[in-house]
């Protein structure tokens, strides 16, 4: 399981699962959702504010064919 992003992520076309937990991300880059084989994204313990959480939920709605685990600490929007 990937715990941090490598310098050249264009080589990750076969990536199926990514765990971006505990990275203190304020947002998730759009290119993460564009990996063709990505099925699971786990986000835990990142400092998302309510606005960012709402944007993430909206962004993931566009990827209904993917199984997205959106987990985080704090209040759910």
XYZ file of C-alpha atoms in Angstrom:
77
model
C 0.000 0.000 0.000
C 1.341 3.427 -0.933
C 1.857 5.720 2.054
C 3.302 8.734 0.244
C 3.330 10.017 -3.297
C 6.476 9.350 -5.338
C 8.070 12.174 -7.354
C 6.805 10.800 -10.675
C 3.311 9.441 -10.175
C 2.634 9.005 -13.882
C 4.102 5.501 -13.517
C 1.306 4.445 -11.183
C -1.181 3.474 -13.882
C -1.686 0.023 -12.314
C -2.347 1.385 -8.841
C -5.575 -0.075 -7.424
C -5.520 1.178 -3.853
C -4.020 4.247 -2.240
C -3.878 5.169 1.423
C -3.319 8.883 1.919
C -3.894 8.814 5.667
C -1.971 10.913 8.164
C -0.464 13.159 5.504
C -1.988 16.457 6.604
C -3.469 17.064 3.161
C -5.806 20.010 2.861
C -7.091 18.775 -0.500
C -6.775 15.829 -2.851
C -5.190 16.499 -6.264
C -7.490 15.762 -9.207
C -4.947 13.474 -10.851
C -5.381 10.969 -8.012
C -8.876 10.189 -9.283
C -7.657 9.759 -12.847
C -5.634 6.589 -12.298
C -7.464 4.069 -14.515
C -7.323 1.093 -12.126
C -7.799 2.932 -8.844
C -10.572 1.347 -6.787
C -9.994 2.413 -3.200
C -8.843 5.704 -1.685
C -8.498 5.894 2.081
C -8.196 9.272 3.768
C -7.883 9.280 7.538
C -6.476 11.951 9.859
C -6.111 14.740 7.340
C -7.109 18.287 8.370
C -10.051 18.725 6.000
C -12.330 21.601 6.869
C -16.070 21.392 6.166
C -15.763 23.157 2.802
C -13.049 20.767 1.625
C -15.049 17.747 2.803
C -18.073 18.929 0.845
C -15.912 19.390 -2.262
C -14.414 15.913 -1.839
C -17.838 14.321 -1.544
C -18.982 16.167 -4.660
C -15.817 15.174 -6.565
C -16.226 11.507 -5.626
C -19.849 11.542 -6.794
C -18.478 11.848 -10.338
C -16.630 8.542 -9.896
C -19.504 6.234 -8.997
C -17.818 3.333 -10.772
C -15.017 3.474 -8.233
C -15.216 2.155 -4.708
C -14.075 5.160 -2.713
C -13.464 4.973 1.006
C -13.589 8.531 2.230
C -12.702 8.396 5.906
C -11.574 11.342 7.959
C -11.549 12.661 11.485
C -13.917 15.435 12.455
C -17.527 16.231 11.702
C -19.153 14.689 8.662
C -20.674 17.248 6.250
